[in-house]
Short mmCIF file of N, CA and C in Angstrom, two decimals:
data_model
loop_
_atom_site.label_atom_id
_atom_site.label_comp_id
_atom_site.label_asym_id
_atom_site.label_seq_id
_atom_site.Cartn_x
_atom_site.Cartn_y
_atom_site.Cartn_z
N UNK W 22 125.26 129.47 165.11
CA UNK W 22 125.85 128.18 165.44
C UNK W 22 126.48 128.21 166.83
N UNK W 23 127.17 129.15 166.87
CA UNK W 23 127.74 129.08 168.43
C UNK W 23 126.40 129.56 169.25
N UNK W 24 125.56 130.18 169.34
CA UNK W 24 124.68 130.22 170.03
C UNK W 24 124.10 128.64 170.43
N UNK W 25 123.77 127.84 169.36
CA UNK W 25 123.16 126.56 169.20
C UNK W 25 124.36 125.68 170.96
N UNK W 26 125.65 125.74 169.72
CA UNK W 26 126.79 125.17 170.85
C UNK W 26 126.58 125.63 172.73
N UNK W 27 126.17 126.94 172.87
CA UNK W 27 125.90 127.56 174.32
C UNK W 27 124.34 126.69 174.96
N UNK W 28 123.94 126.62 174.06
CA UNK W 28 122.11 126.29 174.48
C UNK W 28 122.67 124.47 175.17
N UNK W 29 123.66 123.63 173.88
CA UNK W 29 123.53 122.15 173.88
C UNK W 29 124.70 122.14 175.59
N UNK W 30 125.61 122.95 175.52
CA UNK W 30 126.44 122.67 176.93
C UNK W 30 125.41 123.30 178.04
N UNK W 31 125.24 124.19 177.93
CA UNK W 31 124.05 124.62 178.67
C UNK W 31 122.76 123.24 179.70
N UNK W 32 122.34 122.70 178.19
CA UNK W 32 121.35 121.47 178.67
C UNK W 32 122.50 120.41 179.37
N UNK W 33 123.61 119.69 178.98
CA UNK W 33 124.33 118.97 179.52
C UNK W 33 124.58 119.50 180.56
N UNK W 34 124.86 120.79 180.82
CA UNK W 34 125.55 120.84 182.36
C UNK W 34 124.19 120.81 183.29
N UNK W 35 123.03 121.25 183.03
CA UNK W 35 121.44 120.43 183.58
C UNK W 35 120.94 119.87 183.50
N UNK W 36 121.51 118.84 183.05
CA UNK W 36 121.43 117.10 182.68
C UNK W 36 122.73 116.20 183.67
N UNK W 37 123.40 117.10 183.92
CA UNK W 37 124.36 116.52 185.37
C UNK W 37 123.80 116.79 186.47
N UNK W 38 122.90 117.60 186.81
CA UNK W 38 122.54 117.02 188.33
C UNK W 38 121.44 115.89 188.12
N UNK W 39 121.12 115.00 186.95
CA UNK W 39 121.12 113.59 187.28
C UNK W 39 122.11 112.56 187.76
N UNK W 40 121.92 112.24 188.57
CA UNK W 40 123.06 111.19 188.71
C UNK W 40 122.78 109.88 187.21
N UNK W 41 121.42 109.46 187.09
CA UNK W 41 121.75 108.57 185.75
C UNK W 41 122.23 108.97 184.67
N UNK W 42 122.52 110.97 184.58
CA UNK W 42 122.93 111.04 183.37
C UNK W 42 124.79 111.44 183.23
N UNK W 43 125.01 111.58 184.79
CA UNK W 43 125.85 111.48 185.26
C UNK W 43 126.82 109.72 185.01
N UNK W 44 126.60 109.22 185.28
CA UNK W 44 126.46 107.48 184.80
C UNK W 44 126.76 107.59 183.41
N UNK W 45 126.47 108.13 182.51
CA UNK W 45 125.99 108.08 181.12
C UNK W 45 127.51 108.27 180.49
N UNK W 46 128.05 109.55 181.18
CA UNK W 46 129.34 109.74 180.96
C UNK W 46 130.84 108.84 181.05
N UNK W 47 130.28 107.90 181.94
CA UNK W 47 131.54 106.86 181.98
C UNK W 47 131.33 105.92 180.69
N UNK W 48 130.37 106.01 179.99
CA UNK W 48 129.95 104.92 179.29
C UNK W 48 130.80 104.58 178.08
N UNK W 49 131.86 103.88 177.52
CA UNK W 49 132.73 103.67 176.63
C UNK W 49 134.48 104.42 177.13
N UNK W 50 134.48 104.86 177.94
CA UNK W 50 135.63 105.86 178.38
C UNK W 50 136.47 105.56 179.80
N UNK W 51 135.45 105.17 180.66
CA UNK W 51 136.09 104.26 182.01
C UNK W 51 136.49 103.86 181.66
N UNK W 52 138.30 102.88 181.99
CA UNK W 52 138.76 102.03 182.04
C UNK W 52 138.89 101.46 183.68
N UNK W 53 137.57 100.16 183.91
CA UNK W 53 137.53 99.95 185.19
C UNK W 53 138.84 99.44 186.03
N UNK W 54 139.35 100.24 186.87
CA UNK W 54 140.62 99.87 188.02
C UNK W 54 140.26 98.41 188.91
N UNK W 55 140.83 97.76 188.32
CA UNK W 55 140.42 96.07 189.23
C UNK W 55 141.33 96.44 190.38
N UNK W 56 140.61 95.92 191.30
CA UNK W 56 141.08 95.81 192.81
C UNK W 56 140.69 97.38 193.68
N UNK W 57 139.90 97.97 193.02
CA UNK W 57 139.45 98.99 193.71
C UNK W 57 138.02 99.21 193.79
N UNK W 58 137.47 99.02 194.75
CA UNK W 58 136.04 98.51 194.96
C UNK W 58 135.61 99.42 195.24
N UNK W 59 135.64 100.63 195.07
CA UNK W 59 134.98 102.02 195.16
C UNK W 59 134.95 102.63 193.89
N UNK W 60 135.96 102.95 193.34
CA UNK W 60 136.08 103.67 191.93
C UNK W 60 135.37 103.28 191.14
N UNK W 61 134.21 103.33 191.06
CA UNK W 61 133.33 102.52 189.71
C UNK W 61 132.84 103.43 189.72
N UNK W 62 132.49 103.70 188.20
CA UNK W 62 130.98 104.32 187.59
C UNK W 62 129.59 105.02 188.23
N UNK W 63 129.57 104.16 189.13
CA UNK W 63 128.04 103.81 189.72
C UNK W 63 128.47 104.75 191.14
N UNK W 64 129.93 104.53 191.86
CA UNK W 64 130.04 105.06 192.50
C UNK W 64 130.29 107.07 192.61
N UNK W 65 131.05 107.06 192.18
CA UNK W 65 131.50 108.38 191.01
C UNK W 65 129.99 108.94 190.71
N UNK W 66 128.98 108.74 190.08
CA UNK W 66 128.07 108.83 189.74
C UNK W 66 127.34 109.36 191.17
N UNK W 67 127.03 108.44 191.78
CA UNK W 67 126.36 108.66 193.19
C UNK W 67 127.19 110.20 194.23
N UNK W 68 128.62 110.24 194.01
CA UNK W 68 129.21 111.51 194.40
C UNK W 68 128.79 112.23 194.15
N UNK W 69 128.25 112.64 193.04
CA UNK W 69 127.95 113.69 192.42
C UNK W 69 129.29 113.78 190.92
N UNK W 70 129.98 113.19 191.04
CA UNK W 70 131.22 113.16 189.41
C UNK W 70 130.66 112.68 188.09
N UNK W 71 131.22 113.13 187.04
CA UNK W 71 130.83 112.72 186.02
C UNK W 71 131.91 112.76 185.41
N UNK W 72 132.60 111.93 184.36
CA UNK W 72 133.60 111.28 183.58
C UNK W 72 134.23 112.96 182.97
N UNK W 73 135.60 113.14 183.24
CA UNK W 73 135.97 114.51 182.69
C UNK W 73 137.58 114.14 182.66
N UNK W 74 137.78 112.88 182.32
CA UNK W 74 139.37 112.28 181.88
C UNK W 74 139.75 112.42 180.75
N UNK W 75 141.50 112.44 180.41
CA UNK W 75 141.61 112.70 179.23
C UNK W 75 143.08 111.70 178.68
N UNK W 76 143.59 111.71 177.78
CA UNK W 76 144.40 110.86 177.80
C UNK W 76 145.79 110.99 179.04
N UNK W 77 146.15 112.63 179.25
CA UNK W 77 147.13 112.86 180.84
C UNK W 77 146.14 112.09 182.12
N UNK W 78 145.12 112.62 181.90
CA UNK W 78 144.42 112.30 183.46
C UNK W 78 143.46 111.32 183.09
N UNK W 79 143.36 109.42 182.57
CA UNK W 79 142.47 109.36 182.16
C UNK W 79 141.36 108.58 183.23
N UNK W 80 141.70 109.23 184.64
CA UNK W 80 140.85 108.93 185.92
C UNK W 80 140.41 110.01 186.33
N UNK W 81 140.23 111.26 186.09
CA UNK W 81 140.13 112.20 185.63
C UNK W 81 138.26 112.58 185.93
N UNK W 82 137.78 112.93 187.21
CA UNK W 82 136.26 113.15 187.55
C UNK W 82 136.23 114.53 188.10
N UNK W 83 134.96 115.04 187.72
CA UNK W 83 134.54 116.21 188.20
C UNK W 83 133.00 116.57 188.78
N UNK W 84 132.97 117.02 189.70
CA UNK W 84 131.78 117.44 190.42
C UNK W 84 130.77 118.48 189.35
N UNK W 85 129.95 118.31 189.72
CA UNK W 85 128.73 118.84 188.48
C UNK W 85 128.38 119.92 189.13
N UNK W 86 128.65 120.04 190.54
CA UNK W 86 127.84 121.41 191.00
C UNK W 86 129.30 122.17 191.31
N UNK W 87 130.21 121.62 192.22
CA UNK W 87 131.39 122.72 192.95
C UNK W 87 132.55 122.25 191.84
N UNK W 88 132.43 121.45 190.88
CA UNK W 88 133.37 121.92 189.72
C UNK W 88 134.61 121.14 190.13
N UNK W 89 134.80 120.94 191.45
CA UNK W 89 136.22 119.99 191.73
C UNK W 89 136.30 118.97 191.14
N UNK W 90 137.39 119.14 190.32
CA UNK W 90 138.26 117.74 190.14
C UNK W 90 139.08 116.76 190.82
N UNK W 91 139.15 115.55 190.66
CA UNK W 91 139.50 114.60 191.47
C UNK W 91 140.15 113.52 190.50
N UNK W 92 141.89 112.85 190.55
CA UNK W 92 142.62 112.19 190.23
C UNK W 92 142.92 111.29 190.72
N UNK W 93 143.92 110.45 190.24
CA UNK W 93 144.88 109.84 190.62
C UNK W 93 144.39 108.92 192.12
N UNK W 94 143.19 108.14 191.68
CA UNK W 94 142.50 107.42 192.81
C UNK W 94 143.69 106.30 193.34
N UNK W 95 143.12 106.17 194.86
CA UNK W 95 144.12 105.09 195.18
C UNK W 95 142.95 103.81 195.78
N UNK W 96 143.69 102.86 195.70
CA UNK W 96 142.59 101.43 195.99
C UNK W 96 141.48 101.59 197.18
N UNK W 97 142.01 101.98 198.22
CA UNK W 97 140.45 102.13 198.80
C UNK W 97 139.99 103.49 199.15
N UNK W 98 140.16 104.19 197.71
CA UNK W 98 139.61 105.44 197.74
C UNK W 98 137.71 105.54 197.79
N UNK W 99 137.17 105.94 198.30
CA UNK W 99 135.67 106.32 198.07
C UNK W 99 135.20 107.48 197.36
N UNK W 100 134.98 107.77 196.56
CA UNK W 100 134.55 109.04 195.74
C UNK W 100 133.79 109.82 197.17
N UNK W 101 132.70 109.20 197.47
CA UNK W 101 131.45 110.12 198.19
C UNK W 101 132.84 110.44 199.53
N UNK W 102 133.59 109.94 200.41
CA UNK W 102 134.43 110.37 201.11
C UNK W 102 135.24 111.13 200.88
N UNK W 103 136.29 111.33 199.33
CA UNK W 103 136.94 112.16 199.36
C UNK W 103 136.60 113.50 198.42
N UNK W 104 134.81 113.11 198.24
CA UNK W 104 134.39 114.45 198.01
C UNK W 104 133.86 115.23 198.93
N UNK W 105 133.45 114.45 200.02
CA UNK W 105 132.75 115.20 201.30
C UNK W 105 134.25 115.88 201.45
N UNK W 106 135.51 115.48 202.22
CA UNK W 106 136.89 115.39 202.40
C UNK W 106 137.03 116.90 202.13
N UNK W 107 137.36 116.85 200.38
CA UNK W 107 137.64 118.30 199.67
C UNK W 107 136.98 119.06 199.21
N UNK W 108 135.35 119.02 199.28
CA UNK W 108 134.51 119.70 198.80
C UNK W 108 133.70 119.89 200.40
N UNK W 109 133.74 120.42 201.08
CA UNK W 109 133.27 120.62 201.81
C UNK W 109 131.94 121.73 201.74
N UNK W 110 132.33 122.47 200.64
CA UNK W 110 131.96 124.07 200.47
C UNK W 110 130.77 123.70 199.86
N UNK W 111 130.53 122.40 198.62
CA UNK W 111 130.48 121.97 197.91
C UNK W 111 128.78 121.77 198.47
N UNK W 112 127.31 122.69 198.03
CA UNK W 112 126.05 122.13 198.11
C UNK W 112 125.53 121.15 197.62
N UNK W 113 125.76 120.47 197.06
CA UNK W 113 125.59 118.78 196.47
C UNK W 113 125.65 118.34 197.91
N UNK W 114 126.97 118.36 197.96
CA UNK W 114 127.78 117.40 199.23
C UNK W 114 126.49 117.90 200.46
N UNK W 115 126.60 119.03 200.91
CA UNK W 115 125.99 119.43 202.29
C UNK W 115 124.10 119.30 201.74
N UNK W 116 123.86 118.85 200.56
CA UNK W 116 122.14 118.26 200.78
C UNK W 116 122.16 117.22 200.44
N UNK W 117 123.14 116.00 200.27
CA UNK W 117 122.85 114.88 200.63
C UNK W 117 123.44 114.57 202.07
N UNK W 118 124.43 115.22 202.66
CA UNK W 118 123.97 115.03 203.74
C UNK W 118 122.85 114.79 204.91
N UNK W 119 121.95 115.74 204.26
CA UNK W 119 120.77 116.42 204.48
C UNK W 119 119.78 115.48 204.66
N UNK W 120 120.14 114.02 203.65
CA UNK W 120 119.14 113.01 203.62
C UNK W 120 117.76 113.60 203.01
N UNK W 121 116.83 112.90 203.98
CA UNK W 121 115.45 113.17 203.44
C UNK W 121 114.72 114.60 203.86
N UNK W 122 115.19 115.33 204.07
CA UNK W 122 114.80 117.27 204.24
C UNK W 122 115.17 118.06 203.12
N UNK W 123 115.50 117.50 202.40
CA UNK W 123 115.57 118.62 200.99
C UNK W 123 114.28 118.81 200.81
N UNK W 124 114.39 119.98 200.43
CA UNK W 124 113.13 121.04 200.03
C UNK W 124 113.58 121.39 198.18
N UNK W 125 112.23 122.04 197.82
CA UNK W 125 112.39 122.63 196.60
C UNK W 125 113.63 123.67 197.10
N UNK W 126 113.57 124.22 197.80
CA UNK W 126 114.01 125.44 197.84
C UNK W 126 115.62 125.27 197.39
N UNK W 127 116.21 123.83 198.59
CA UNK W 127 117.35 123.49 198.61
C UNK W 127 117.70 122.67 197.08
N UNK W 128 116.83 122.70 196.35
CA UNK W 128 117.11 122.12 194.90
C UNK W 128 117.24 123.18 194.25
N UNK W 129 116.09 124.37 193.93
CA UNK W 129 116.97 125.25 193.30
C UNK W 129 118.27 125.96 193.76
N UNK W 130 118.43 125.92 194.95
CA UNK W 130 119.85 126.45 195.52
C UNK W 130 121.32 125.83 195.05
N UNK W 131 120.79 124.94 194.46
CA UNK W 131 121.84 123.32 194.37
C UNK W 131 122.16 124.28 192.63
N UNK W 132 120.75 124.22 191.77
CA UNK W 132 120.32 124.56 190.82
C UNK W 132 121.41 126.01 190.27
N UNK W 133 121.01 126.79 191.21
CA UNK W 133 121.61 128.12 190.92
C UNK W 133 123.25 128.05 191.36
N UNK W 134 123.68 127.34 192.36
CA UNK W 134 124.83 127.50 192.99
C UNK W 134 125.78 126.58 191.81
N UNK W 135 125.23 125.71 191.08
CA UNK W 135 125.83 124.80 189.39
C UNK W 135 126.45 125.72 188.48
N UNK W 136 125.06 126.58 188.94
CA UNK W 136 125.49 127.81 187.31
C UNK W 136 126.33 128.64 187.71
N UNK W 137 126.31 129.04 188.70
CA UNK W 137 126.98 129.86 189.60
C UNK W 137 128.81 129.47 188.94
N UNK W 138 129.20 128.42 189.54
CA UNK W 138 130.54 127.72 189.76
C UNK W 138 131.00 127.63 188.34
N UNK W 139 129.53 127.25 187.53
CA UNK W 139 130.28 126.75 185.72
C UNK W 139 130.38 128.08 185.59
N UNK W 140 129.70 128.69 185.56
CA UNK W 140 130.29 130.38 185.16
C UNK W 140 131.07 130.65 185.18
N UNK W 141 131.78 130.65 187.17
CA UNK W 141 133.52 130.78 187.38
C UNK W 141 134.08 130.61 186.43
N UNK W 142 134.13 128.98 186.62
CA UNK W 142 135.25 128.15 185.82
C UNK W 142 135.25 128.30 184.32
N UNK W 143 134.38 129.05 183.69
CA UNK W 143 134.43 129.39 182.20
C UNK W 143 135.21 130.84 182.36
N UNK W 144 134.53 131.60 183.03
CA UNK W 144 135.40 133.10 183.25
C UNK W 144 136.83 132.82 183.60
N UNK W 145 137.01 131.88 184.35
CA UNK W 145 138.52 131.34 184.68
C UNK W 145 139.08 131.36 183.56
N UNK W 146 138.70 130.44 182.80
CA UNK W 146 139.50 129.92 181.36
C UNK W 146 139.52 130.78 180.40
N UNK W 147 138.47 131.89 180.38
CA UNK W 147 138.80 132.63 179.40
C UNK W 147 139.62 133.73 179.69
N UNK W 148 139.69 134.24 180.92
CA UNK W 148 140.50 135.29 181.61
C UNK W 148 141.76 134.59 181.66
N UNK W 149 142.43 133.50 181.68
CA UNK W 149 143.51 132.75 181.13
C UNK W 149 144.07 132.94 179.40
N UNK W 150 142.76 132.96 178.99
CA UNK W 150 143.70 132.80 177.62
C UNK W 150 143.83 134.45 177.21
N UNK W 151 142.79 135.02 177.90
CA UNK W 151 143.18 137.04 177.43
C UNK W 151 144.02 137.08 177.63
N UNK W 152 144.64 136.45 178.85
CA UNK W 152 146.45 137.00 179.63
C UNK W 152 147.58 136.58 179.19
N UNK W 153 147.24 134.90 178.35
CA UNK W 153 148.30 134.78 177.75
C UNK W 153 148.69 135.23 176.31
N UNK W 154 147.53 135.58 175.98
CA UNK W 154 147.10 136.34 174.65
C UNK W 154 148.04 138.06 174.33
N UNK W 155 147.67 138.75 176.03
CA UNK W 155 148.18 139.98 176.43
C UNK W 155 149.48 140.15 176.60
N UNK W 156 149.96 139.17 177.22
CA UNK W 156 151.35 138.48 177.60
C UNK W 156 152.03 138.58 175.81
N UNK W 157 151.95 137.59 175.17
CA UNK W 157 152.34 137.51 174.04
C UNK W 157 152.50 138.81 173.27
N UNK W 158 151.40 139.57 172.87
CA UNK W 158 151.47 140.87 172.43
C UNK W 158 152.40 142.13 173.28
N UNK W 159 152.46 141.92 174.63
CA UNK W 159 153.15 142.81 175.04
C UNK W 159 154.58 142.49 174.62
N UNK W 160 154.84 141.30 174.79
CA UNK W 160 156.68 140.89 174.07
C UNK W 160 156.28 141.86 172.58
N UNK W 161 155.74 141.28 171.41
CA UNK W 161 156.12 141.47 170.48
C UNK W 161 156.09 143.14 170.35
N UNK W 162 155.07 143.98 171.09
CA UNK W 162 155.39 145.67 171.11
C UNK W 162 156.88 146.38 171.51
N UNK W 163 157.28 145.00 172.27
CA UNK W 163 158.40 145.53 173.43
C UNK W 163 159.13 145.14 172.87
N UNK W 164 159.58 143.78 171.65
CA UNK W 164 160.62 143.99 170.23
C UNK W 164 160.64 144.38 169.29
N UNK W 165 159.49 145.34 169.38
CA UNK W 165 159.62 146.38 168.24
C UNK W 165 160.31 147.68 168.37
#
């Protein structure tokens, strides 16, 4: 079963470098910001973000390839600007720059550099909870 669970996040996180499936994610969960003519769905989508809000953050987007998160939009915020902005590093960002010269090559690079980053950010989180895990156990040895 948890194998099953690795395979289905697995396909979703290569089902985000669609942007329509990217789109897919705002669907019932946006609450659209009136008076901000950038922050939409469609826009977010076109960045490269996909819906990753929660009830603290519920504006709350994240990049599908460099993993950055992005909050607390302000009215004439642009997604595609203040992801170029803070993602600089970010290969999404630097092959649409690119326009019409993407190559296969620069797609699987896009491809590998996704898995690359979700990897991090899973090793992140779990190397977080060993430490607070380690943390905890070392108190209770050390009141014994």
């Amino acid at each position: 079963m948890v194998h099953h669970n690795t395979v289905n996040t697995e396909v979703t996180d290569n089902l985000l470098m669609l942007e329509s499936y990217r789109l897919q994610t705002f669907e019932g969960k946006w609450k659209t910001l009136k008076g901000f003519p950038y922050c939409t769905p469609a826009h977010f989508a076109a960045a490269g973000f996909f819906y990753a809000g929660s009830k603290s953050m519920p504006d709350n987007v994240k990049c599908f390839c460099c993993r950055r998160e992005l909050n607390e939009w302000e009215t004439d915020d642009d997604p595609w600007e203040e992801h170029k902005k803070r993602g600089q590093n970010c290969l999404f960002v630097q092959l649409k720059l690119k326009k019409n010269d993407i190559t296969l090559q620069d797609i699987l690079k896009l491809f590998f550099d996704m898995k690359k980053n979700t990897l991090m950010e899973l090793y992140e989180e779990k190397k977080k909870v060993l430490e607070e895990r380690f943390q905890y156990l070392e108190k209770k040895v050390k009141s014994v």
